[in-house]
CSV table of C-alpha atoms in Angstrom, one decimal:
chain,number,residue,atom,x,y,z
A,1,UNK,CA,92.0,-1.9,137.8
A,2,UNK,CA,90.8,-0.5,134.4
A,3,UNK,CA,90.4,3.3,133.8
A,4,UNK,CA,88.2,4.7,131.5
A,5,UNK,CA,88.5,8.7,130.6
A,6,UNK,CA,85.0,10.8,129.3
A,7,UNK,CA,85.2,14.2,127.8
A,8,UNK,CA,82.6,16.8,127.7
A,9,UNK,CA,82.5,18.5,124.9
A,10,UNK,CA,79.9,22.0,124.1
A,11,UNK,CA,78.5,21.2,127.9
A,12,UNK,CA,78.3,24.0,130.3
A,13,UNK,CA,80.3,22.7,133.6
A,14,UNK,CA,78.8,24.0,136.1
A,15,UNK,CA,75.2,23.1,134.9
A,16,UNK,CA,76.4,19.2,134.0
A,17,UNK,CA,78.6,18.4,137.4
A,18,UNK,CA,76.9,20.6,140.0
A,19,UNK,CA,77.8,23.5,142.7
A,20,UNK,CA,80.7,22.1,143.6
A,21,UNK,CA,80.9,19.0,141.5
A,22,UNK,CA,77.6,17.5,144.0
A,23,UNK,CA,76.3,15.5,140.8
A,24,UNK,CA,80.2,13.7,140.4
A,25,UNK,CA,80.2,13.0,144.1
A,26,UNK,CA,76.2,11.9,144.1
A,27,UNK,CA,77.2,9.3,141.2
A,28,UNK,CA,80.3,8.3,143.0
A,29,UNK,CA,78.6,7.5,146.5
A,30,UNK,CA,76.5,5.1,144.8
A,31,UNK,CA,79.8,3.3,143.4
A,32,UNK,CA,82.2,3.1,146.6
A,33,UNK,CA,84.7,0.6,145.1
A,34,UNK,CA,85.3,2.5,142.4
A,35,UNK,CA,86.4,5.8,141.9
A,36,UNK,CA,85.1,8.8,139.9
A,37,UNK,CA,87.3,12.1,139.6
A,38,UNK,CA,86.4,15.2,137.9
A,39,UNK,CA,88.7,17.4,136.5
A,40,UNK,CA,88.4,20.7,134.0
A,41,UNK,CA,86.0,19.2,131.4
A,42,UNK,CA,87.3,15.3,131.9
A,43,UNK,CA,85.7,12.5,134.3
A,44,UNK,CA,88.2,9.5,135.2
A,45,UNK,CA,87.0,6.3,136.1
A,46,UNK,CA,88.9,4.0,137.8
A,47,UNK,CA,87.4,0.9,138.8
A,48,UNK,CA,86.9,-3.0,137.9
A,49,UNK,CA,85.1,-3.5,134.2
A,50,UNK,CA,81.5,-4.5,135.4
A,51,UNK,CA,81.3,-1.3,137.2
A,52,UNK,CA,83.1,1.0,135.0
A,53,UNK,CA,80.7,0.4,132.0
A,54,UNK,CA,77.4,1.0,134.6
A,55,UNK,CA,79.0,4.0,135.6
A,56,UNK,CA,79.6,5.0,131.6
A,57,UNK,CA,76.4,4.6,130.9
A,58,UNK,CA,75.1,6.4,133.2
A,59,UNK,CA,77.3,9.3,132.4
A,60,UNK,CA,76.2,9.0,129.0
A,61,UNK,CA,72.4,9.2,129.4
A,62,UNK,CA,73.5,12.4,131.7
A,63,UNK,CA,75.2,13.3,128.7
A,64,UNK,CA,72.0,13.1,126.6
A,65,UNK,CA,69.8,14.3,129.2
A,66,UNK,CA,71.7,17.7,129.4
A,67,UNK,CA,71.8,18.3,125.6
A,68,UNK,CA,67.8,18.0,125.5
A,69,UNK,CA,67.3,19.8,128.9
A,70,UNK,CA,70.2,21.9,129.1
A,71,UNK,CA,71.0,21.4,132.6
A,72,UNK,CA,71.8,17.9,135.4
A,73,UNK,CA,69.8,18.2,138.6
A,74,UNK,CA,70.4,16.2,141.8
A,75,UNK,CA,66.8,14.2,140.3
A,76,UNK,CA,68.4,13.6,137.2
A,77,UNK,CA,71.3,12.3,139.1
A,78,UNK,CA,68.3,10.0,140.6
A,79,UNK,CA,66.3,8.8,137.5
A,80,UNK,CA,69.8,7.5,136.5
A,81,UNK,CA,71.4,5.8,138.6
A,82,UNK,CA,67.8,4.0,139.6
A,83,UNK,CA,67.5,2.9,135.7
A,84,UNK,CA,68.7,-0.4,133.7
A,85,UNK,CA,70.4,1.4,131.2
A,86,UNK,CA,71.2,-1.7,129.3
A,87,UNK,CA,67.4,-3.0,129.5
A,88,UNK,CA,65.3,0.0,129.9
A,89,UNK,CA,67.3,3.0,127.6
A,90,UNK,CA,65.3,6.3,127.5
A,91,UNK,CA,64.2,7.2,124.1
A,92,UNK,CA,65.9,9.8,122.6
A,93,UNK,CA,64.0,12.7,121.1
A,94,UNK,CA,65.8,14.9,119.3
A,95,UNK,CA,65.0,18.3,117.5
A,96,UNK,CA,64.6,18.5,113.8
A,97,UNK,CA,68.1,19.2,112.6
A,98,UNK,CA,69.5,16.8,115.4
A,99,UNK,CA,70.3,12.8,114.4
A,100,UNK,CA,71.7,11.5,117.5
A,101,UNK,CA,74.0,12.5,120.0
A,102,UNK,CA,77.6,11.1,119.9
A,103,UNK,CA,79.2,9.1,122.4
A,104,UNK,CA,81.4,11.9,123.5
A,105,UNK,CA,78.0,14.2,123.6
A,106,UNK,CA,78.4,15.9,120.5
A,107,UNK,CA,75.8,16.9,118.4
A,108,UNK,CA,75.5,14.7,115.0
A,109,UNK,CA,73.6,16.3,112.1
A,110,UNK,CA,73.4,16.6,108.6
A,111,UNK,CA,75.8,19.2,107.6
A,112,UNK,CA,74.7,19.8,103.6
A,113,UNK,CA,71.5,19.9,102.0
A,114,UNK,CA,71.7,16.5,100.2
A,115,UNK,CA,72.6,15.2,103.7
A,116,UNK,CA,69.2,16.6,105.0
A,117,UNK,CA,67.1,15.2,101.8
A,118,UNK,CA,69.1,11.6,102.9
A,119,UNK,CA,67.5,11.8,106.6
A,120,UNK,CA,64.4,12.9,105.3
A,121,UNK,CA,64.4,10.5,102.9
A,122,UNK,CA,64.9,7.6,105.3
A,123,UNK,CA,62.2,9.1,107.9
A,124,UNK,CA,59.5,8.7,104.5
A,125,UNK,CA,60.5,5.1,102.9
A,126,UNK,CA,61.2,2.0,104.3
A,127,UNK,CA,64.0,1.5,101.5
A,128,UNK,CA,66.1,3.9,100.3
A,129,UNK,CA,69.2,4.6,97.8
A,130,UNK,CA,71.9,6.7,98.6
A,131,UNK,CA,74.5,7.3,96.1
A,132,UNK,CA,77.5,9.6,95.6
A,133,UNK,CA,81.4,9.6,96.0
A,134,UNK,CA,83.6,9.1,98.8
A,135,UNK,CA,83.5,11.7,101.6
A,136,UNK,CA,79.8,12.9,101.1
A,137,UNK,CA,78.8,11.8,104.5
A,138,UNK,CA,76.9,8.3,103.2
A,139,UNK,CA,77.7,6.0,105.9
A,140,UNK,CA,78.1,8.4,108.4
A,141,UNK,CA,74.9,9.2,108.3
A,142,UNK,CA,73.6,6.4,107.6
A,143,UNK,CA,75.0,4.6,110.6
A,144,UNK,CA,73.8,7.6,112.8
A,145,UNK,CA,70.1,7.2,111.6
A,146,UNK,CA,70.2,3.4,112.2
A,147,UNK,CA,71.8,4.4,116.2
A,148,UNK,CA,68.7,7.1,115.9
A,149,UNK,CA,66.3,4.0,115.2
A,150,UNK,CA,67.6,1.9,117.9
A,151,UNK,CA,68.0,4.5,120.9
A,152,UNK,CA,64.7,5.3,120.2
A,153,UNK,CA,63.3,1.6,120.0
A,154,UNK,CA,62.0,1.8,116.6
A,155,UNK,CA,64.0,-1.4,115.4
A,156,UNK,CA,65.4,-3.8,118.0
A,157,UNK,CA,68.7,-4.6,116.2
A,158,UNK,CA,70.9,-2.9,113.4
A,159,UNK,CA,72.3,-5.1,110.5
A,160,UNK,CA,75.2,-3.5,108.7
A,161,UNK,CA,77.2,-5.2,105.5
A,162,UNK,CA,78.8,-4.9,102.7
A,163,UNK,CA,80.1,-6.9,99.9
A,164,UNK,CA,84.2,-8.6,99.8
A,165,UNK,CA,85.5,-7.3,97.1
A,166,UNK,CA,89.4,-7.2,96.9
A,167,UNK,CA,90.5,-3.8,95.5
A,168,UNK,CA,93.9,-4.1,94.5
A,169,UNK,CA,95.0,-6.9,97.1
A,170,UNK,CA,94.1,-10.4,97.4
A,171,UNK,CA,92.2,-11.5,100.9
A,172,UNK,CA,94.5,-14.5,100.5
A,173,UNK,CA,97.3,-12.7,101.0
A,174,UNK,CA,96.2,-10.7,104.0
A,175,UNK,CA,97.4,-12.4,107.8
A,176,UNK,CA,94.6,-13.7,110.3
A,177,UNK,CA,91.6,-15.7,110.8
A,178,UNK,CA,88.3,-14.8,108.2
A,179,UNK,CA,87.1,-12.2,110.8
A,180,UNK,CA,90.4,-10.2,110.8
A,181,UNK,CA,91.2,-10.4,106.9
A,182,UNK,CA,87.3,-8.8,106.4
A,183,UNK,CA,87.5,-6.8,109.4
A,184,UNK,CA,89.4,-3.8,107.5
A,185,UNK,CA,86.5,-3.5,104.8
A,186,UNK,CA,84.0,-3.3,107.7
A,187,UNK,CA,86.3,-0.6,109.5
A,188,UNK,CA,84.7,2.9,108.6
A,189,UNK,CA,81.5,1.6,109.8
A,190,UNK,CA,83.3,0.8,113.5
A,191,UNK,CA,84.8,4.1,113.2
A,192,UNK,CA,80.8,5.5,112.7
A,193,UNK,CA,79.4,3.5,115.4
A,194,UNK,CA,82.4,4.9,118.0
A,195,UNK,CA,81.7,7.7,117.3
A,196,UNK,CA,78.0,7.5,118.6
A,197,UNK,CA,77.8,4.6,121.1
A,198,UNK,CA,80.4,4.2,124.1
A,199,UNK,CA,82.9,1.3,123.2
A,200,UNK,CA,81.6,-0.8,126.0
A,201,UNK,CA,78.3,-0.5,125.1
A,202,UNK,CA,78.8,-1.3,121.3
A,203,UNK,CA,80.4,-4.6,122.5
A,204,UNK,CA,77.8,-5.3,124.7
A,205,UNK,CA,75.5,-4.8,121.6
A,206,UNK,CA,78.0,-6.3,119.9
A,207,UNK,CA,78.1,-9.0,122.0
A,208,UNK,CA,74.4,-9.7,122.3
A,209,UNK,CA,73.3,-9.4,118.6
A,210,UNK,CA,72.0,-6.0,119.0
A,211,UNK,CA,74.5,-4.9,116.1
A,212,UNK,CA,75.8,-6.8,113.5
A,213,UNK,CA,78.4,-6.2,111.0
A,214,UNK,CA,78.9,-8.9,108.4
A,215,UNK,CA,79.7,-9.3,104.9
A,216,UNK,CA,76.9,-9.4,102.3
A,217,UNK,CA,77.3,-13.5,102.0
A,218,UNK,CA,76.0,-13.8,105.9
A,219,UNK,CA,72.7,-12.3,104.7
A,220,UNK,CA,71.7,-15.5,102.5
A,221,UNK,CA,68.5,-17.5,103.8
A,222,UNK,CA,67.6,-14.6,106.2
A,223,UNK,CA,64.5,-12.9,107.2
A,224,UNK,CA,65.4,-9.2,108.3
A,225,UNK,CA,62.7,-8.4,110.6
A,226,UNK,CA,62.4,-5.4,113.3
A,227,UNK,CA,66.2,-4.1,112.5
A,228,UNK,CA,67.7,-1.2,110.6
A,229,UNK,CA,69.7,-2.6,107.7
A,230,UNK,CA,72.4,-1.3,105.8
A,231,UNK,CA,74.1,-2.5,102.6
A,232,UNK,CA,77.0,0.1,102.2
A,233,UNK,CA,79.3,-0.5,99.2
A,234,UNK,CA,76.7,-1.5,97.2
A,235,UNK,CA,78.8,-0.6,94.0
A,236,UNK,CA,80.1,-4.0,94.7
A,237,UNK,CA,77.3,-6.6,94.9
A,238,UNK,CA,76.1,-8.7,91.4
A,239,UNK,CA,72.8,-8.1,90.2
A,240,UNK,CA,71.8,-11.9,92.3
A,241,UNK,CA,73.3,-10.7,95.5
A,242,UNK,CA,71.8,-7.4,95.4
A,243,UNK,CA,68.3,-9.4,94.2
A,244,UNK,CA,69.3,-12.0,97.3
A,245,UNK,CA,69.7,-8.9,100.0
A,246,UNK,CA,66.4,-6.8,99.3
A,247,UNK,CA,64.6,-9.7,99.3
A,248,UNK,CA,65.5,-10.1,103.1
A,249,UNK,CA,63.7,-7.4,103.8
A,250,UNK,CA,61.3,-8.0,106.6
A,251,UNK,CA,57.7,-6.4,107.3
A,252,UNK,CA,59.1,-4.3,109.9
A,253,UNK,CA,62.2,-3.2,108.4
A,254,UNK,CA,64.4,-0.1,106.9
A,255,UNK,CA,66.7,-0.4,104.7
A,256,UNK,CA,69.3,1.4,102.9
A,257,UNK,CA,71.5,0.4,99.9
A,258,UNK,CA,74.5,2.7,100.1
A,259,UNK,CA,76.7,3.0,96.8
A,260,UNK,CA,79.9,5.3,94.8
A,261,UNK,CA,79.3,4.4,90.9
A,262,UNK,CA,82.7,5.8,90.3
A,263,UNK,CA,84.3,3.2,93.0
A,264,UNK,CA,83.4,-0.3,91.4
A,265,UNK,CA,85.5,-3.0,92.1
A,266,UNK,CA,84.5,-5.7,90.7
A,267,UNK,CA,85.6,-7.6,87.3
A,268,UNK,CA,85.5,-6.0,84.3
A,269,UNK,CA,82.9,-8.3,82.8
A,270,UNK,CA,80.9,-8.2,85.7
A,271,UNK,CA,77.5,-5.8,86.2
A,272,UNK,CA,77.2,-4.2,89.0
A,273,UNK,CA,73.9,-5.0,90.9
A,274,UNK,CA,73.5,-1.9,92.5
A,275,UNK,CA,73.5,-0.5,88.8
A,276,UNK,CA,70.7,-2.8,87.6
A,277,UNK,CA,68.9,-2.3,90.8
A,278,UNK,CA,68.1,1.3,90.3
A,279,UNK,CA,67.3,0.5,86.7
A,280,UNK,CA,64.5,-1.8,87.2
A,281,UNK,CA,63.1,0.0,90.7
A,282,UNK,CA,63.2,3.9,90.1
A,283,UNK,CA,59.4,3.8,89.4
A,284,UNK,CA,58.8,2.0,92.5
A,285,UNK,CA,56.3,3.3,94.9
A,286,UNK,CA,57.6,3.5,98.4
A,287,UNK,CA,61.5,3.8,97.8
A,288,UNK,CA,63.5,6.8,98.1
A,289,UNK,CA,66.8,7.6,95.5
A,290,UNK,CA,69.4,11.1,96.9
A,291,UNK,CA,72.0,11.5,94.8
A,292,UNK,CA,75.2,13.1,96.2
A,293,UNK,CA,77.7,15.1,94.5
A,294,UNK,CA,81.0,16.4,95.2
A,295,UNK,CA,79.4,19.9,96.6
A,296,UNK,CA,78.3,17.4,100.2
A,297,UNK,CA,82.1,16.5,100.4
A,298,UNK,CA,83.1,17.2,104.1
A,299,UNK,CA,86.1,15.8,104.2
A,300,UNK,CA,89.4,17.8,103.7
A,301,UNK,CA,89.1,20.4,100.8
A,302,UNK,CA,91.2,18.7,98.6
A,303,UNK,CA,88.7,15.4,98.1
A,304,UNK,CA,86.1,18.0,96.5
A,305,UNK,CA,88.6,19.0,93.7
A,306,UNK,CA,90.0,15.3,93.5
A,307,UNK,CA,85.9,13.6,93.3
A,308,UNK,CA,85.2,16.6,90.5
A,309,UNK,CA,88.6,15.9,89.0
A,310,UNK,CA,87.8,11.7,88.7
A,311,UNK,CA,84.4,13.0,87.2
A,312,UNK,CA,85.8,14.5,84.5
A,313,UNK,CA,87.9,11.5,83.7
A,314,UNK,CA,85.1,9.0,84.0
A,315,UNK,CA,82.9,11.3,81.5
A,316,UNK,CA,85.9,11.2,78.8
A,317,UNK,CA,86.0,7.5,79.1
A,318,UNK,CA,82.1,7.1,78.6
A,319,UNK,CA,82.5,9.7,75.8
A,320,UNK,CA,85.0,7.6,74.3
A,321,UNK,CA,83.2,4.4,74.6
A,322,UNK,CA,80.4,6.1,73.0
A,323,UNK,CA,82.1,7.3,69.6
A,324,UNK,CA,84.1,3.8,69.6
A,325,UNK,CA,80.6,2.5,69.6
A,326,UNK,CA,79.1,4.2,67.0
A,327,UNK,CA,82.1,3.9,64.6
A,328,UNK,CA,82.4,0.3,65.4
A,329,UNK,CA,85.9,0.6,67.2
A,330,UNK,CA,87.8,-1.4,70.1
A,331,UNK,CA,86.7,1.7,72.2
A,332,UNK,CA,89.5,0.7,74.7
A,333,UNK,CA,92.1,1.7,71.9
A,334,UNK,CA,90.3,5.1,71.3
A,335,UNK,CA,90.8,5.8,74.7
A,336,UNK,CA,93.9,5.3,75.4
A,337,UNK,CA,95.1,7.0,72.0
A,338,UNK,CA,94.0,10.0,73.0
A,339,UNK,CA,96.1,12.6,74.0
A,340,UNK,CA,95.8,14.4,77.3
A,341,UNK,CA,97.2,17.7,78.0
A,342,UNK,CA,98.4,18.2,81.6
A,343,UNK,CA,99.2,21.9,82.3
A,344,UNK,CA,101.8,21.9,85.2
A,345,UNK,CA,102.1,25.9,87.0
């Protein structure tokens, strides 16, 4: 028996399970061998796995349902439990500020301006740019416009990748098939899509190629047609695999090219293509370019001073690259002559 625990989170009780919990115990008639308890703001599910994910998704689109209508009706109740909600999904329309909903039934939104200019830039361009450091919110909401896009059946699939670069540590060294040594790079993009699609229902999407995560490499020779595609870590590719993954781009596509300029792994000889990219295309009709600072950080309060604090070294360097290059010098040397003053309090 498998058991499966749902938390509802900013929901009203009493308007999402009913006088007297009658919209658990409608569900849970229509599911005798299993069993559905309610208690405080937690539903249990207890039951075998076929039935337990039907009876998640349905509790998810009740989820959704309440968030747009504010309230679970024995009807409701109805509509759900009479739907495919694998093949026949109710579209999703959310208010302005709203992406998507999360899996738990939180809201999901932009939470700085740059974030906002980054959904409205996606709504307006079938390709866009999003660059900035760590912690701005990038792939979050990235991930949560492509779930958007599905839910509401603009796209029929999501493609997510990103480049294998080794940062620091060889892949060779690293235990486990392929899959599991490139499974850790790919893992902040499973923590996104947890956050906003049950776990059964992302490996049945999963499962069915409805989502796919894959290094950049699996993106040679193919045609990205009807799907939401993302390229996070950008930063990473060379100039021919960022040439080889735009031009994938289908009639019916979006795209976005995710990338941190100040988190380049790759060799030192070695241009980044995400660097030459928006070189040759900013004066391209049709694509959109945000820019992201440290100000859309939303991760703890430190990263903001440690992002503005990396800034300031990166600008030295490219000031001191600059003189070395004027006055003809191994710029490398100037650099790292310099002193630097640390004041400790």
């Amino acid at each position: 028996m498998v058991e499966k625990v749902i938390t509802l989170e900013n929901i009203s009780l009493i308007d999402f399970l009913g006088t007297e919990n009658q919209n658990i115990k409608q569900l849970a008639a229509a599911f005798p061998s299993s069993k559905i308890i309610s208690r405080g703001n937690e539903i249990k599910i207890q039951g075998q796995t076929p039935e337990i994910t039907k009876i998640h998704e349905i509790l998810s689109s009740l989820i959704d349902h309440y968030h747009k209508f504010g309230k679970i009706t024995h009807n409701s109740v109805n509509r759900y439990l009479s739907a495919d909600s694998f093949a026949d999904e109710e579209v999703i329309v959310t208010s302005p500020d709203i992406i998507v909903y999360g899996s738990k039934g939180g809201i999901i939104k932009a939470k700085t301006p740059n974030q906002q200019k980054l959904v409205d830039a996606v709504e307006k361009n079938d390709l866009v740019f999003a660059l900035g450091p760590a912690g701005t919110g990038k792939t979050y909401v990235s991930v949560a416009m492509a779930v958007r896009a599905l839910k509401n059946k603009e796209v029929k699939k999501i493609i997510i990748s990103r480049p294998v670069v080794e940062a620091g540590e060889s892949l060779g060294f690293l235990p486990g098939d392929m899959k599991e040594k490139v499974d850790p790079y790919l893992r902040p993009i499973y923590d996104a899509l947890e956050d906003m699609i049950p776990v059964e229902k992302l490996k049945y999407y999963q499962d069915n190629k409805i989502i796919e995560i894959a290094p950049l490499a699996y993106m040679r020779g193919r045609t990205l047609n009807n799907a939401f595609v993302l390229l996070d870590e950008a930063q990473n590719t060379t100039p021919a695999q960022m040439k080889m993954f735009l031009t994938r781009m289908g009639p019916n596509a979006k795209v976005m090219v995710n990338g941190d300029w100040s988190q380049v792994d790759l060799p030192r000889n070695q241009r980044s293509g995400l660097m030459e990219a928006l070189k040759i295309l900013r004066g391209v009709k049709g694509i959109g370019f945000v820019e992201m600072s440290a100000e859309d950080v939303v991760r703890h309060r430190l990263v903001r001073d440690i992002v503005n604090a990396y800034t300031v070294l990166e600008e030295e360097r490219r000031a001191a690259r600059e003189e070395a290059k004027a006055n003809g010098e191994d710029e490398s040397a100037r650099y790292n002559g310099r002193k630097r003053h640390i004041n400790v309090e």
